Short mmCIF file of C-alpha atoms and ligand atoms in Angstrom, two decimals:
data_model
loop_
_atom_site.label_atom_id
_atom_site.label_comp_id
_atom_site.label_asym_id
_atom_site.label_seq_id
_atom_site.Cartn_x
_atom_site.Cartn_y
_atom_site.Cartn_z
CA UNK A 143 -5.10 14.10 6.55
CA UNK A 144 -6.51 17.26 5.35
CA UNK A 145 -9.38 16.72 2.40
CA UNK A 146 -11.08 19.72 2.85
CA UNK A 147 -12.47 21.52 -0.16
CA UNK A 148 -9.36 24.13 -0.01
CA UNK A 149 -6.46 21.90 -0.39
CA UNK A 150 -7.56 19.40 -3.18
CA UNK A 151 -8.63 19.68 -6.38
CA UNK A 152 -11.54 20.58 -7.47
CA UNK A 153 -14.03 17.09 -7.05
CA UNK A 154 -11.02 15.83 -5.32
CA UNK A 155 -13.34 16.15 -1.94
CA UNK A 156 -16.71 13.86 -2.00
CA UNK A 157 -19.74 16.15 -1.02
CA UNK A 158 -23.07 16.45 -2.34
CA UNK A 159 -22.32 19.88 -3.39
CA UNK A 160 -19.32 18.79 -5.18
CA UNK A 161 -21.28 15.80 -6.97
CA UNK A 162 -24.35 18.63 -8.29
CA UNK A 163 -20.98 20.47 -9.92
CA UNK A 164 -19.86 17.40 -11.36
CA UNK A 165 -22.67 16.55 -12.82
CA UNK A 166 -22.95 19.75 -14.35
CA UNK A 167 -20.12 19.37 -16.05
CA UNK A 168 -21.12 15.52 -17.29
CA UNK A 169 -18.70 14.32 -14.59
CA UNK A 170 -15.54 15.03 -16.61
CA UNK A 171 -13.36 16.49 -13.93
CA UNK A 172 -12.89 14.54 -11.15
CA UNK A 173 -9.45 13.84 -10.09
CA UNK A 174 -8.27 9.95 -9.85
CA UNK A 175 -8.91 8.56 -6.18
CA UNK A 176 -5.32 7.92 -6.19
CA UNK A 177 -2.29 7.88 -8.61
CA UNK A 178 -0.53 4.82 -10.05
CA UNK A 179 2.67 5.88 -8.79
CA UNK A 180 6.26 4.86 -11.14
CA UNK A 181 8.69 2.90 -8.77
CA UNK A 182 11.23 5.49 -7.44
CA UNK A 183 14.81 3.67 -6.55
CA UNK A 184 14.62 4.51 -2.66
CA UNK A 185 11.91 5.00 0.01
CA UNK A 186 12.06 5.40 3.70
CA UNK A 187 9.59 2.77 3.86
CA UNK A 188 8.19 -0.14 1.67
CA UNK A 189 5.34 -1.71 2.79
CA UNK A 190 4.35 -5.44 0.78
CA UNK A 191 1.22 -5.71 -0.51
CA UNK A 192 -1.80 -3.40 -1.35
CA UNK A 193 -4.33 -5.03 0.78
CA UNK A 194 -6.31 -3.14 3.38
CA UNK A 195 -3.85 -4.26 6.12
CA UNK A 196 -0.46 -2.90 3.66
CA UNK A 197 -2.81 0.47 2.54
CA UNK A 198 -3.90 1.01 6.32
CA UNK A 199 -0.11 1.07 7.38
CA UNK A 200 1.04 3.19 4.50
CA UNK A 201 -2.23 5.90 5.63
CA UNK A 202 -1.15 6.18 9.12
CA UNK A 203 2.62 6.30 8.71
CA UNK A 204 1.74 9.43 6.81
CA UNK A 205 -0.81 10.65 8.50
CA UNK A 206 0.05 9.91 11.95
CA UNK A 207 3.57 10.45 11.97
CA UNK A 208 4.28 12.36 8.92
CA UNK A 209 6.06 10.05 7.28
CA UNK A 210 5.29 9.74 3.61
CA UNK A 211 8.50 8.93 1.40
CA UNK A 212 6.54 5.36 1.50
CA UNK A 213 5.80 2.93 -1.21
CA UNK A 214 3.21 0.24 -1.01
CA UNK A 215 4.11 -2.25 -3.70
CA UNK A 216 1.13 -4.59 -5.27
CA UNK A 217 1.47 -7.95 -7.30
CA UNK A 218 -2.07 -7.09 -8.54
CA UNK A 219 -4.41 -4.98 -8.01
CA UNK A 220 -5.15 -3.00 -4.52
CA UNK A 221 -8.25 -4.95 -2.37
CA UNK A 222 -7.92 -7.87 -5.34
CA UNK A 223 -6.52 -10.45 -2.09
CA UNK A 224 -8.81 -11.32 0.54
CA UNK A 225 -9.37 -7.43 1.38
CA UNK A 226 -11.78 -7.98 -2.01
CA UNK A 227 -13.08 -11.04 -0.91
CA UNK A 228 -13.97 -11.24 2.50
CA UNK A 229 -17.85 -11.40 3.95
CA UNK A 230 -16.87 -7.89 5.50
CA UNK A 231 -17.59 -8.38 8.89
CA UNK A 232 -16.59 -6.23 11.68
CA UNK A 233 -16.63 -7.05 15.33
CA UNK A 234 -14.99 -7.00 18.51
CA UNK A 235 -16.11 -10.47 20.25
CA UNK A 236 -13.35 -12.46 21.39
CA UNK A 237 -12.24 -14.11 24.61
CA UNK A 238 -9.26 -13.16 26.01
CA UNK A 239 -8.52 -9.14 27.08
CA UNK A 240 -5.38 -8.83 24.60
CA UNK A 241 -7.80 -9.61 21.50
CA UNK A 242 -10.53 -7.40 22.73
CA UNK A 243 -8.06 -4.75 23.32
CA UNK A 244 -6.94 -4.73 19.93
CA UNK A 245 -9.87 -5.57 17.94
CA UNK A 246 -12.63 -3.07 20.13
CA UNK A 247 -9.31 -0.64 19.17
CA UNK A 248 -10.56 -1.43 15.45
CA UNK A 249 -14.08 -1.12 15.51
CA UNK A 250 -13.85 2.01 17.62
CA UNK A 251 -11.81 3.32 14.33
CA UNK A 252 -14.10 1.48 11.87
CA UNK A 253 -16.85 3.48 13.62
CA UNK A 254 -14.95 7.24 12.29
CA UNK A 255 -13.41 5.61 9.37
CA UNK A 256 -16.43 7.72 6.73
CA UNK A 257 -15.46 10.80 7.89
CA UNK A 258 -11.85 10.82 8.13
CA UNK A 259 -11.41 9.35 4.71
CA UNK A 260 -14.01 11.32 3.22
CA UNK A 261 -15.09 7.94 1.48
CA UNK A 262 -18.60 6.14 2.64
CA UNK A 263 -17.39 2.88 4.04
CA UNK A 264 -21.07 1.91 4.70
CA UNK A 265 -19.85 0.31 8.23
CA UNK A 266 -23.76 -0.51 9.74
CA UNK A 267 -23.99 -1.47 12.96
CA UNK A 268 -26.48 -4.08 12.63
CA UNK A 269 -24.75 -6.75 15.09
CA UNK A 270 -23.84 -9.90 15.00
CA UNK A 271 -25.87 -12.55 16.78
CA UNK A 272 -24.30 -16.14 17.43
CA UNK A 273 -26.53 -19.14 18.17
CA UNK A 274 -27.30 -21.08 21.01
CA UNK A 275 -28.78 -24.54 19.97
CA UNK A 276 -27.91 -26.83 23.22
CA UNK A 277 -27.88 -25.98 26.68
CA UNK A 278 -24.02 -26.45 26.56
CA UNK A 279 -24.09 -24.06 23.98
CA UNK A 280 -26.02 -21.25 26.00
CA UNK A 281 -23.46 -21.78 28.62
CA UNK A 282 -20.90 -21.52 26.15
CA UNK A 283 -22.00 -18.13 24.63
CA UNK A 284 -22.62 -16.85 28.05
CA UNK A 285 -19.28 -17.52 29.07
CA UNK A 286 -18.33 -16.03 25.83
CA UNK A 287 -20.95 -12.94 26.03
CA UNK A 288 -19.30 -12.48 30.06
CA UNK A 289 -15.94 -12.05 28.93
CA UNK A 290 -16.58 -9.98 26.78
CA UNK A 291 -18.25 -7.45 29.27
CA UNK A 292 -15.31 -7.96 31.59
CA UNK A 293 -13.48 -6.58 28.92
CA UNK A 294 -15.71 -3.55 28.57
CA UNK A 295 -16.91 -5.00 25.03
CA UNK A 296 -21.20 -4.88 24.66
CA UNK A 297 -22.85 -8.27 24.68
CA UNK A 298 -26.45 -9.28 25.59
CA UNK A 299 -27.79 -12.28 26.38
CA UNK A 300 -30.91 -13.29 23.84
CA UNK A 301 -33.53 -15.73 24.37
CA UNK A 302 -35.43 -17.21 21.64
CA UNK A 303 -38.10 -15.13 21.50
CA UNK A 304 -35.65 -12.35 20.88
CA UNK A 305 -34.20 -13.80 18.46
CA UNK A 306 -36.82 -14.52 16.47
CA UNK A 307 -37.77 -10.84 16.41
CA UNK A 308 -34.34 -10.20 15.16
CA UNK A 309 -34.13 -12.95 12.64
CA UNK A 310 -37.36 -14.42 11.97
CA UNK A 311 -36.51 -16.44 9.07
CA UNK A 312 -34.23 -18.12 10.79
CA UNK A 313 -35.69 -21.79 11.17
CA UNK A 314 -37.97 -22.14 14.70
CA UNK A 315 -40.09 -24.94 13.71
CA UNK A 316 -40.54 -27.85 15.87
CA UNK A 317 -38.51 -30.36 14.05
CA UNK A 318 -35.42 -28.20 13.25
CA UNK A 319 -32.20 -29.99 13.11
CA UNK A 320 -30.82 -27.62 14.99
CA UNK A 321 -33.37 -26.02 17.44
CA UNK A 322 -32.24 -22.54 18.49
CA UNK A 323 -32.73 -21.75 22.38
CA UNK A 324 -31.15 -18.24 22.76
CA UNK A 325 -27.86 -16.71 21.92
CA UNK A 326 -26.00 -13.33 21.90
CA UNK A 327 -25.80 -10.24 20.25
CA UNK A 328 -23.00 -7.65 19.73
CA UNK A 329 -24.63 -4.80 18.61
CA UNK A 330 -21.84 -2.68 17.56
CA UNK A 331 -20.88 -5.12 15.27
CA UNK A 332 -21.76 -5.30 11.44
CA UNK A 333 -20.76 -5.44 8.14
CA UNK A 334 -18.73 -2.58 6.04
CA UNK A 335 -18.00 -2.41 2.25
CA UNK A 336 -14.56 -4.19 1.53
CA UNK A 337 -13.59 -2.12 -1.68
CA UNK A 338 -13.90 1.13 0.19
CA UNK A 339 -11.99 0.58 2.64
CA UNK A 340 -9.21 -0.28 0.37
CA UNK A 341 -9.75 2.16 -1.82
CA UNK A 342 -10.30 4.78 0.78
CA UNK A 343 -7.23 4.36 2.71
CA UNK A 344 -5.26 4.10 -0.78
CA UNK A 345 -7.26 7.94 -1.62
CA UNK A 346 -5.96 9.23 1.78
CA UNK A 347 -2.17 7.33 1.57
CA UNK A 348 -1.79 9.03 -1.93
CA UNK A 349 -2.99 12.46 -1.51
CA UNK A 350 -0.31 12.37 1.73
CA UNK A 351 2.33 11.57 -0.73
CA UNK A 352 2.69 7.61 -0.54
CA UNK A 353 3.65 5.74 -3.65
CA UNK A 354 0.71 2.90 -4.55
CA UNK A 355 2.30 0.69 -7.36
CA UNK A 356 0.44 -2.08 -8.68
CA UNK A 357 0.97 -4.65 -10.93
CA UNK A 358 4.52 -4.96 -9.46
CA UNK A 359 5.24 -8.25 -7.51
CA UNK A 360 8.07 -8.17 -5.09
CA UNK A 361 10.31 -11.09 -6.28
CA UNK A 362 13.28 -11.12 -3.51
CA UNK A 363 14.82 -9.06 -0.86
CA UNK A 364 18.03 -7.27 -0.99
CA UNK A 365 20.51 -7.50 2.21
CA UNK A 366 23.59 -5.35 3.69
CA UNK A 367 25.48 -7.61 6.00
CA UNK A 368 21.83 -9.71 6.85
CA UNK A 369 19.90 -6.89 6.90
CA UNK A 370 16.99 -5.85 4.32
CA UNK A 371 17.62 -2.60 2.71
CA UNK A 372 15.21 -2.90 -0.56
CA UNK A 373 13.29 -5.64 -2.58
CA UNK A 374 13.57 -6.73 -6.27
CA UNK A 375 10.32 -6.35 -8.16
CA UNK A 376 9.13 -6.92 -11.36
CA UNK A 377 7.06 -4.20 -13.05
CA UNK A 378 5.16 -4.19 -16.56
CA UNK A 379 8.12 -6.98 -17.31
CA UNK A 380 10.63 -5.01 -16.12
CA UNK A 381 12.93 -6.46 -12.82
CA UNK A 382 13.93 -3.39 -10.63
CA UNK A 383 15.74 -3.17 -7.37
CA UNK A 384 14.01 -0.54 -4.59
CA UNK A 385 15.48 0.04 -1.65
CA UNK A 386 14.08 1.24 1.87
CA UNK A 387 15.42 1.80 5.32
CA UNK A 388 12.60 -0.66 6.35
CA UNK A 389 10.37 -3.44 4.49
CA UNK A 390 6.99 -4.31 6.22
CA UNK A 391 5.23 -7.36 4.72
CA UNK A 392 1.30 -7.70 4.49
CA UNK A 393 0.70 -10.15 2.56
CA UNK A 394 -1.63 -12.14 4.11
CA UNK A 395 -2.05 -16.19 2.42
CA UNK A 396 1.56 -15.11 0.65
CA UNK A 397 3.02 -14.38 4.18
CA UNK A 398 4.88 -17.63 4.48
CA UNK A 399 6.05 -17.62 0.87
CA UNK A 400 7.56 -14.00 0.75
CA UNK A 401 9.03 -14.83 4.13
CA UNK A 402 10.80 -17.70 2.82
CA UNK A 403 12.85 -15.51 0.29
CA UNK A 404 14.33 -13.33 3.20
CA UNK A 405 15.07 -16.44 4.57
CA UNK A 406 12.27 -16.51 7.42
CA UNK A 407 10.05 -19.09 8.46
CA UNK A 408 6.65 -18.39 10.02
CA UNK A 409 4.10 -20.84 11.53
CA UNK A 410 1.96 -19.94 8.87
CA UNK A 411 -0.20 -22.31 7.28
CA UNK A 412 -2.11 -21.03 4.05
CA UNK A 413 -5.88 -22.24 3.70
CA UNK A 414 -8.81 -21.60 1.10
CA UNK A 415 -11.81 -19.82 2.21
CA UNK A 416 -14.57 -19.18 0.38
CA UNK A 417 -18.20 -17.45 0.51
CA UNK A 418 -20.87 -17.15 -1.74
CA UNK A 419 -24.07 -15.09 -2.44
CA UNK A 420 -27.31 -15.59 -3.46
CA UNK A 421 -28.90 -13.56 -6.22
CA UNK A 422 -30.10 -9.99 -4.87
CA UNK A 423 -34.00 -9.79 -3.50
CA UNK A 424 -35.81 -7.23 -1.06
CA UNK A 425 -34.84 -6.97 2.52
CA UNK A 426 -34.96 -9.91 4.56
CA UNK A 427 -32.17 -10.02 6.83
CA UNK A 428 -31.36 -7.17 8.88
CA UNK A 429 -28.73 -8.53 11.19
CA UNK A 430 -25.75 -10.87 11.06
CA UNK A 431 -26.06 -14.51 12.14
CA UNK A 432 -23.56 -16.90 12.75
CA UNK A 433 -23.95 -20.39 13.75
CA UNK A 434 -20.93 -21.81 15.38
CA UNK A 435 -22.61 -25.26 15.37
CA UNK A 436 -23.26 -25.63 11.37
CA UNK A 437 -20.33 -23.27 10.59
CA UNK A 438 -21.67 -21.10 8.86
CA UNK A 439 -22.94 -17.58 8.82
CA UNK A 440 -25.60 -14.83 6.96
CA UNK A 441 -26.12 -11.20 6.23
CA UNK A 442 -27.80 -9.54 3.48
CA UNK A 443 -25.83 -7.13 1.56
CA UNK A 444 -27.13 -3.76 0.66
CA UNK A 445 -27.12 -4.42 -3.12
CA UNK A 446 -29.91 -7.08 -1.83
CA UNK A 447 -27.54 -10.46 -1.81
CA UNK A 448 -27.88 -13.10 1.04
CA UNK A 449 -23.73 -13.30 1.66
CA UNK A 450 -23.09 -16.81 3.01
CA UNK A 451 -19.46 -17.60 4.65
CA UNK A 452 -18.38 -20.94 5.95
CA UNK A 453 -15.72 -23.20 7.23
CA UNK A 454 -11.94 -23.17 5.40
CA UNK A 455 -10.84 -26.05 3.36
CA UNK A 456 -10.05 -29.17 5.50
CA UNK A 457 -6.34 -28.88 3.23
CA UNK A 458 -3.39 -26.13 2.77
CA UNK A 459 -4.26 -25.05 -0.60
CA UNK A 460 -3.01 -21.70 -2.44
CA UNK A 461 -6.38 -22.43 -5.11
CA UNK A 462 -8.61 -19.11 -5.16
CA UNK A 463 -11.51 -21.59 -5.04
CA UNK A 464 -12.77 -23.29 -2.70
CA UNK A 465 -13.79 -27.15 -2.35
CA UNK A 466 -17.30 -28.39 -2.94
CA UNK A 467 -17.25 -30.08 0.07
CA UNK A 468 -17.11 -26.90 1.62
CA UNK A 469 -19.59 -25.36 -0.72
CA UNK A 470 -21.75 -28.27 -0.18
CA UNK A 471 -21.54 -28.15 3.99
CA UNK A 472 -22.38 -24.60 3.48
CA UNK A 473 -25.28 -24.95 1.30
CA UNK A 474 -26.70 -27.56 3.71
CA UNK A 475 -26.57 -25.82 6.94
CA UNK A 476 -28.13 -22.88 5.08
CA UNK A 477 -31.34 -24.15 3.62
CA UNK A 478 -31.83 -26.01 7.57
CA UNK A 479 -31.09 -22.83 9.22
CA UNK A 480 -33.42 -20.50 6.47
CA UNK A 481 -35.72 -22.78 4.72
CA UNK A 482 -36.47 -20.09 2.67
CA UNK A 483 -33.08 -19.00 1.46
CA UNK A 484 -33.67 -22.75 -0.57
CA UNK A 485 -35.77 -21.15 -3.18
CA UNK A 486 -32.95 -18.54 -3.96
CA UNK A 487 -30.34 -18.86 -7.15
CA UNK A 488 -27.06 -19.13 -6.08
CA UNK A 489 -25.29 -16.06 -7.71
CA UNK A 490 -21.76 -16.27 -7.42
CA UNK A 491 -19.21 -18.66 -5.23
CA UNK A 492 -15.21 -17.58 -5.20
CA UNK A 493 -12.65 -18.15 -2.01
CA UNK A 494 -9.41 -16.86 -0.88
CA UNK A 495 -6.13 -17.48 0.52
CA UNK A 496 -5.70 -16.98 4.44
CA UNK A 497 -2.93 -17.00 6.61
CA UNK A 498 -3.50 -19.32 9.37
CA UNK A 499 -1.70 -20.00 12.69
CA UNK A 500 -2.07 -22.20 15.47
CA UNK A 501 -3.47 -19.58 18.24
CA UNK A 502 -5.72 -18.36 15.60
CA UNK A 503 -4.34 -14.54 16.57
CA UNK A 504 -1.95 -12.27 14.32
CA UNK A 505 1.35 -11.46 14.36
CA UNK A 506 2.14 -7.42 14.09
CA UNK A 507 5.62 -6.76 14.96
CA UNK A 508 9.68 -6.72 14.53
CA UNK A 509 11.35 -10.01 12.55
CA UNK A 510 14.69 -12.21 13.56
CA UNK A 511 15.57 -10.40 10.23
CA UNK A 512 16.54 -7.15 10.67
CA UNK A 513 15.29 -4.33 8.70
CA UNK A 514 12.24 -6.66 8.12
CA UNK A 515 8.08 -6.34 9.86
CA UNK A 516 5.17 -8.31 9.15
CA UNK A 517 1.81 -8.46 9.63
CA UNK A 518 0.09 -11.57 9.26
CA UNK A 519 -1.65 -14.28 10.84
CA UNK A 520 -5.07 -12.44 10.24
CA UNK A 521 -6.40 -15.70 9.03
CA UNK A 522 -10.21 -15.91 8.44
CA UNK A 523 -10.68 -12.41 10.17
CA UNK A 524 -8.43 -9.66 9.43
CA UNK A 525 -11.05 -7.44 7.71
CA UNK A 526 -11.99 -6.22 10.63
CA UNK A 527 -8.48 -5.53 12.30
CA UNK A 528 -7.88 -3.59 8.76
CA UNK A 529 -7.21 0.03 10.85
CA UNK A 530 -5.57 -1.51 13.67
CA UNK A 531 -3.16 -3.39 11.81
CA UNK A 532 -1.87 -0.45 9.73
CA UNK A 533 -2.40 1.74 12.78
CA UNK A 534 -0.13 -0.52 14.91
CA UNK A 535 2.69 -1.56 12.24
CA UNK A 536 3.24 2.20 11.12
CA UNK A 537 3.55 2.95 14.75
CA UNK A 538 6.62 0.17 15.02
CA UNK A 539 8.04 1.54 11.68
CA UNK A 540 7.95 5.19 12.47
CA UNK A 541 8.88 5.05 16.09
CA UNK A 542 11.00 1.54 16.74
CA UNK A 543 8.98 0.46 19.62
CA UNK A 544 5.98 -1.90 19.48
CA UNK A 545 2.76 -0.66 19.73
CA UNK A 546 0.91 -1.38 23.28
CA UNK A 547 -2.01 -3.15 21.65
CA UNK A 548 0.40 -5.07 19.60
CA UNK A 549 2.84 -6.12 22.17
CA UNK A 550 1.05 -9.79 23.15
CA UNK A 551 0.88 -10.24 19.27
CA UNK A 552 4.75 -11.05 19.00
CA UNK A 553 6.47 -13.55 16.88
CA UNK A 554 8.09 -14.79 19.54
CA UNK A 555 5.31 -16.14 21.48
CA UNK A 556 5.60 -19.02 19.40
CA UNK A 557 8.82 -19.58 21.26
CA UNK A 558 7.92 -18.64 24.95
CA UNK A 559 4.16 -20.51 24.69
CA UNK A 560 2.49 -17.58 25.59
CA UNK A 561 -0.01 -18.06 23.01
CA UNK A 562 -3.42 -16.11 22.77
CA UNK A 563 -6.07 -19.21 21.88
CA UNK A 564 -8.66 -17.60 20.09
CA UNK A 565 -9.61 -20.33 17.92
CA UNK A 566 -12.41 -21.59 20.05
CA UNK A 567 -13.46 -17.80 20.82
CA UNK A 568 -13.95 -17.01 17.65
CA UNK A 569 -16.13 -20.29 16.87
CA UNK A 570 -15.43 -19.82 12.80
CA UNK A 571 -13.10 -17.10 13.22
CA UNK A 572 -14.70 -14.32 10.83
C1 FAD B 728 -14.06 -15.77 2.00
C2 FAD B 728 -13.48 -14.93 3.09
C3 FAD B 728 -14.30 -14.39 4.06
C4 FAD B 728 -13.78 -13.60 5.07
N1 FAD B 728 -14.62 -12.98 5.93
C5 FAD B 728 -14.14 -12.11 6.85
C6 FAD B 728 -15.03 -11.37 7.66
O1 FAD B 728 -16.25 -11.46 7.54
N2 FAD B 728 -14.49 -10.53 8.59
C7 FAD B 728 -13.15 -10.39 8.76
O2 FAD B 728 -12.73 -9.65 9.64
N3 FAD B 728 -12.27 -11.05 7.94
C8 FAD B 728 -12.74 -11.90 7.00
N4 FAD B 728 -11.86 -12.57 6.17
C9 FAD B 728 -10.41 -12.39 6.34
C10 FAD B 728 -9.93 -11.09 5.72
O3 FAD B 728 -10.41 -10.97 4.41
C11 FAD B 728 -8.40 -11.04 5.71
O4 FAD B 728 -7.88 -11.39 6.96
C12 FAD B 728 -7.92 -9.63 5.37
O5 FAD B 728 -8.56 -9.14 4.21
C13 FAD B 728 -6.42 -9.64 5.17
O6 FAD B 728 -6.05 -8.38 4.65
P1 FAD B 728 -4.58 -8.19 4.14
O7 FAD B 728 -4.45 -6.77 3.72
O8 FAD B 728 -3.64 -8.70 5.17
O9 FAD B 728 -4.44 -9.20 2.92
P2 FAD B 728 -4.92 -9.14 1.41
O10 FAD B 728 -6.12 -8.30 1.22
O11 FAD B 728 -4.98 -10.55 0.92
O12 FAD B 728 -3.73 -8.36 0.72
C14 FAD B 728 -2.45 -8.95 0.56
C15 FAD B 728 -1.94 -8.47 -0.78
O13 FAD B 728 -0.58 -8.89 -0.91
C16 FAD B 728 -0.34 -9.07 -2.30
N5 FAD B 728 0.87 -9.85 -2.48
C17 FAD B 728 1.07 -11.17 -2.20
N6 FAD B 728 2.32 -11.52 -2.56
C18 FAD B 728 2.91 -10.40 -3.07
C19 FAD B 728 4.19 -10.15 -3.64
N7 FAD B 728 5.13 -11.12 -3.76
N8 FAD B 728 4.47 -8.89 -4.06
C20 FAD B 728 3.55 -7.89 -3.96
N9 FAD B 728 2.31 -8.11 -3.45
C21 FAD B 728 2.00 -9.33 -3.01
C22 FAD B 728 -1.61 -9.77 -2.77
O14 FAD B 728 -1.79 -9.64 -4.17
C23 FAD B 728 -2.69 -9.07 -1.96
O15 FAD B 728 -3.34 -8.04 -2.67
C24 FAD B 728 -12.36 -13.38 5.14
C25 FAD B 728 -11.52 -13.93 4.17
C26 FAD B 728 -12.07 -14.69 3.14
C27 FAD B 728 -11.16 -15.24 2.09
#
């Protein structure tokens, strides 16, 4: 994608130069980040929803193989699934080489993401430390922290004095509930702001050409003979038919109901998850904890919020909400972990729906319907695999063949066994 200053319009490119003529002018001239595109009746390529998964694939179909006659249709608003409400974690630490393949793949573009959207992501590599709090659990994470090196992936080994210098708030007293003895960090890791990304892969899709149409659910599928050649919509309360050589589906905790109307079943299983965060104060956390014991993990956010994610609902549930059981677990573990996080205000509490399956890995590939690709699977942590999920799917759409990365991440594995466990990797799979 080419945003340089020459071939946009004027405060089309972000730059401080561009922002001091801007604000000369009161700010009255820059262009849209992207245009809320009309429906047009045909497209080489529809891609199903407008979260950062759907925007990614649109952004490299164009950009990486020039394809760009796309559409990316939206039920809502872009980022307004789980893209917009995720605790925006980013890492690469899981078990088994075909995950750390593809999501080191992700981080390695999360790292490069800034400056090839021309859009601050705010991606800080703060890492991501995970407890220790038995001595099976220090064997555990060094296990865990091993593999990872054997896949070329940075881990180190902490003790607890190391820890506390990372984390001091955390809870070290002599009667914690859960004494910490050690743990490990990947320092590469970190958070990243969720709107940008979607909105910064939406800026580069549409100034390649692609089509972003929101507000426009996708209500069925249209088939030739069994094959999908379009979707019926409904738009501003209008029902259209558009029609593509190919559909891709990204639709995360909607995977198994949009499936369902092309006739597909997937071993998807949609859960609530939810997070929460504290009312903003001064620094006080500058790394990411989790806690694969109390389920539950902490970062502070740069507007000054303690972000707090937890466990999913114990029940399949398509509520946007959460259950205070959940809430409550949450709020437990956190005032043991940081006593002093129990003086804050909670600010705000909200959940969303993800796309669970039994390996706890994705699915990025071809259909038993032809003409139909999905993307799914993601479940509690597809932020992260954001580029690489687009990057991979818009490879399958624009050249047939599946991606290398992608290749263990088949539907079919669900029929030959060869699943990739990473449930008990991933410890609460964020
Ligand atoms: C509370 C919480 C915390 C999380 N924390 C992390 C984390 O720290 N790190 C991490 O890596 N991941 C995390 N995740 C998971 C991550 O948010 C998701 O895996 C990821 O955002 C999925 O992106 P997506 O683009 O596939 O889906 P979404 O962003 O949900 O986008 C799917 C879109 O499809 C649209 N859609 C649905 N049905 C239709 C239809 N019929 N027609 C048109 N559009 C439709 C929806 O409106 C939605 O916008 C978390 C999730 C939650 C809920």
């Amino acid at each position: 994608m080419d945003l340089s200053p020459g071939t946009m319009k004027l405060h089309a490119r972000y730059s401080a130069l561009n922002l001091l003529r801007a604000a000369w002018r009161d700010h009255t001239d820059w262009v849209p980040a992207w245009s809320d595109a009309e429906p047009k009746p045909r497209y080489d390529v529809i891609v199903i929803g407008g979260g950062g998964h759907g925007l990614a694939t649109a952004y490299y179909l164009a950009k990486n193989h020039g394809i760009t006659n796309v559409a990316v249709i939206e039920k809502g608003w872009i980022g307004g699934g789980n893209t917009g409400r995720n605790t925006t974690i980013v890492r690469s630490n899981y078990l088994f080489p075909e995950s750390a393949r593809l999501y080191d793949f992700s981080v390695h573009l999360f790292e490069n993401l800034s400056k090839e959207l021309n859009f601050n992501i705010m991606f800080s590599q703060r890492g991501v430390i995970t407890l220790a709090h038995t001595r099976h659990d220090l064997d555990n994470v060094s296990r865990w922290a091993n593999a990872m090196r054997f896949n070329g992936i940075d881990a180190d080994m902490l003790d607890v004095g190391q820890v506390q210098k990372l984390a001091p708030r955390l809870n070290f007293g002599p009667d914690a509930r859960f004494p910490i003895l050690g743990g490990f960090i990947q320092r590469r890791a970190g958070p990243a702001r969720h709107d940008a990304v979607a909105w910064s892969y939406a800026r580069g899709a549409s100034a390649l050409g692609v089509d972003i149409i929101q507000n426009c659910a996708v209500t069925g599928f249209i088939k030739n003979d069994g094959k999908v050649v379009g979707v019926t919509t409904h738009h501003k309360g209008v029902a259209r038919e558009i029609r593509a050589e190919k559909v891709a589906m990204a639709v995360a905790g909607h995977s198994s109901h949009v499936a369902a109307m092309a006739g597909l079943s997937l071993p998807v299983t949609s859960y609530t998850l939810q997070a929460m965060v504290s009312e903003p104060i001064k620094p006080v956390l500058d790394t990411v904890v989790l806690s694969p014991a109390v389920g539950t993990y902490w970062s502070q956010s740069d507007k000054g919020e303690v972000v707090i994610g937890g466990a999913l609902d114990h029940f399949p549930s398509y509520g946007q909400r959460g259950s205070f059981g959940i809430t409550q677990q949450v709020l437990a573990a956190t005032v043991e972990m940081f006593p002093s996080f129990g003086r804050l205000r909670l600010m705000r509490q909200w959940g969303g729906i993800v796309d669970v399956v039994q390996d706890s890995s994705p699915i990025i590939g071809a259909t038993p319907v032809p003409g139909l690709y999905i993307n799914c699977g993601w479940g509690t942590g597809g932020f992260k695999s954001i580029p690489v999920g687009g990057w991979t799917l818009a490879h399958l759409l624009a050249t047939g063949k599946t991606h290398e990365l992608a290749e263990p991440f088949q539907l079919d594995r669900f029929r030959t066994g060869r699943l990739i466990d990473e449930a008990a990797a991933a410890g609460i799979a964020h």
